[in-house]
Amino acid sequence: MLAILGGAITALLTYGLNRRAARRERRALAFGEALSVIEDYAEMPYRIRRRPGTLEGRHELTEEVSRIYSRLAFHQALLDIEAPKVAAAYRLLAHEAKIQVGGQMKTAWQKPVRVEDAEMNLEEHYDRARVDRARDHCVATMRAVLRHRRVPRP
């Protein structure tokens, strides 16, 4: 009888630990994908500066920005459901990205189209200080949630 009870307890413990590991893995993947969208957004000023001078090229870039906004909203909602503490940090990160990168995209659209291969090497780099600070806080929050620790303050 004791052997059966011990086996049942071991099975329950193993099941619980496997579920916990699967949940952690699922969350880590969701967190990584959410951060990937921010990086895609942060790259847009560079893509706009290197845009082709065609209507199709402009349309493709504006569609990409629209897809990024849709993905930002999706990941924000997923994090709101899955990890509210991370969702707050991600909301701040997305906000900072929209302010900093949004202004950079506006400026990039106002620059002349580059037509020569040599012009594709951009001599200017866009400042990411606000985005980087918010991303660092978001990553620290993600790590804390994955490790079940206290979430750091921004």
XYZ file of C-alpha atoms in Angstrom:
154
model
C 0.000 0.000 0.000
C 2.827 2.358 0.884
C 4.486 1.666 -2.488
C 1.286 2.622 -4.340
C 0.941 5.832 -2.331
C 4.612 6.684 -2.950
C 4.203 6.047 -6.677
C 1.118 8.255 -6.806
C 2.889 11.091 -4.992
C 5.895 10.786 -7.307
C 3.603 10.834 -10.351
C 1.792 13.933 -9.062
C 5.055 15.721 -8.322
C 6.440 14.872 -11.754
C 3.210 16.028 -13.406
C 3.272 19.319 -11.467
C 6.912 19.987 -12.256
C 6.375 19.218 -15.945
C 3.409 21.597 -16.086
C 5.442 24.314 -14.370
C 8.336 23.850 -16.810
C 5.965 23.906 -19.796
C 4.327 27.096 -18.516
C 7.721 28.740 -18.002
C 8.802 27.744 -21.517
C 5.535 29.035 -23.007
C 5.946 32.336 -21.174
C 9.602 32.714 -22.184
C 8.659 32.181 -25.825
C 5.821 34.718 -25.571
C 8.159 37.219 -23.927
C 10.786 36.765 -26.638
C 8.246 37.177 -29.418
C 6.895 40.348 -27.801
C 10.408 41.813 -27.630
C 10.987 40.850 -31.260
C 8.130 43.116 -32.344
C 9.750 46.062 -30.549
C 13.002 45.366 -32.397
C 11.157 45.191 -35.723
C 9.613 48.569 -34.942
C 12.961 50.080 -33.896
C 14.427 49.041 -37.275
C 11.787 50.901 -39.280
C 13.622 54.268 -39.503
C 16.540 52.452 -41.158
C 14.238 50.606 -43.544
C 12.467 53.848 -44.412
C 15.797 55.587 -45.099
C 16.752 52.743 -47.467
C 13.343 52.615 -49.120
C 12.989 52.228 -52.845
C 11.616 55.292 -54.570
C 8.519 53.490 -55.811
C 4.873 53.597 -54.838
C 5.016 49.847 -54.162
C 8.020 50.295 -51.884
C 6.266 53.005 -49.860
C 3.131 50.915 -49.671
C 5.088 47.870 -48.460
C 6.744 49.876 -45.693
C 3.489 51.441 -44.503
C 1.875 48.004 -44.501
C 4.787 46.672 -42.438
C 4.290 49.437 -39.874
C 0.591 48.541 -39.712
C 1.446 44.865 -39.165
C 3.867 45.834 -36.403
C 1.186 47.899 -34.643
C -1.181 44.950 -34.889
C 1.465 42.605 -33.455
C 2.205 45.090 -30.633
C -1.490 45.085 -29.711
C -1.644 41.284 -29.881
C 1.372 40.817 -27.613
C 0.133 43.473 -25.200
C -3.187 41.652 -24.874
C -1.466 38.276 -24.493
C 0.778 39.649 -21.754
C -2.207 41.291 -20.047
C -3.732 37.813 -19.811
C -0.619 35.739 -19.179
C 1.623 37.987 -17.058
C 0.124 41.298 -15.856
C 3.380 42.490 -14.241
C 5.214 41.980 -17.510
C 2.337 43.592 -19.394
C 2.863 46.838 -17.479
C 6.580 46.908 -18.327
C 5.837 46.021 -21.961
C 3.236 48.796 -22.175
C 5.902 51.264 -21.028
C 8.382 49.830 -23.544
C 5.893 50.107 -26.422
C 5.039 53.660 -25.375
C 8.709 54.699 -25.298
C 9.280 53.030 -28.671
C 6.320 54.813 -30.226
C 7.598 58.164 -28.967
C 11.253 57.736 -29.874
C 11.040 55.563 -32.984
C 7.849 57.201 -34.232
C 9.616 60.558 -34.420
C 12.573 58.968 -36.146
C 10.311 57.378 -38.751
C 8.681 60.732 -39.454
C 12.104 62.295 -39.995
C 13.234 59.347 -42.153
C 10.239 59.754 -44.477
C 11.239 63.387 -45.033
C 14.760 62.475 -46.194
C 15.460 61.998 -49.916
C 15.346 58.524 -51.389
C 18.740 56.838 -51.713
C 19.420 55.516 -55.174
C 23.081 54.474 -55.202
C 24.374 51.307 -53.541
C 27.037 53.290 -51.675
C 24.305 55.437 -50.108
C 22.769 52.417 -48.377
C 25.420 52.605 -45.657
C 23.779 55.051 -43.323
C 26.162 57.471 -41.700
C 23.672 58.381 -39.009
C 22.506 56.153 -36.213
C 19.207 56.646 -34.504
C 19.220 57.154 -30.765
C 17.617 54.280 -28.867
C 18.369 55.378 -25.295
C 14.722 55.596 -24.213
C 13.817 52.333 -25.893
C 16.885 50.581 -24.488
C 16.168 51.721 -20.913
C 12.543 50.599 -21.156
C 13.593 47.305 -22.785
C 16.118 46.625 -20.027
C 13.413 47.173 -17.409
C 10.993 44.958 -19.338
C 13.578 42.165 -19.643
C 14.359 42.395 -15.916
C 10.640 42.121 -15.190
C 10.348 39.125 -17.516
C 13.251 37.405 -15.796
C 11.752 38.049 -12.366
C 8.390 36.635 -13.415
C 10.023 33.564 -14.964
C 11.972 32.973 -11.756
C 9.020 33.839 -9.486
C 10.921 36.713 -7.889
C 10.027 40.268 -6.982
C 9.552 42.498 -10.009
C 12.032 45.413 -10.196
C 10.824 49.010 -10.285
C 11.468 51.113 -13.394
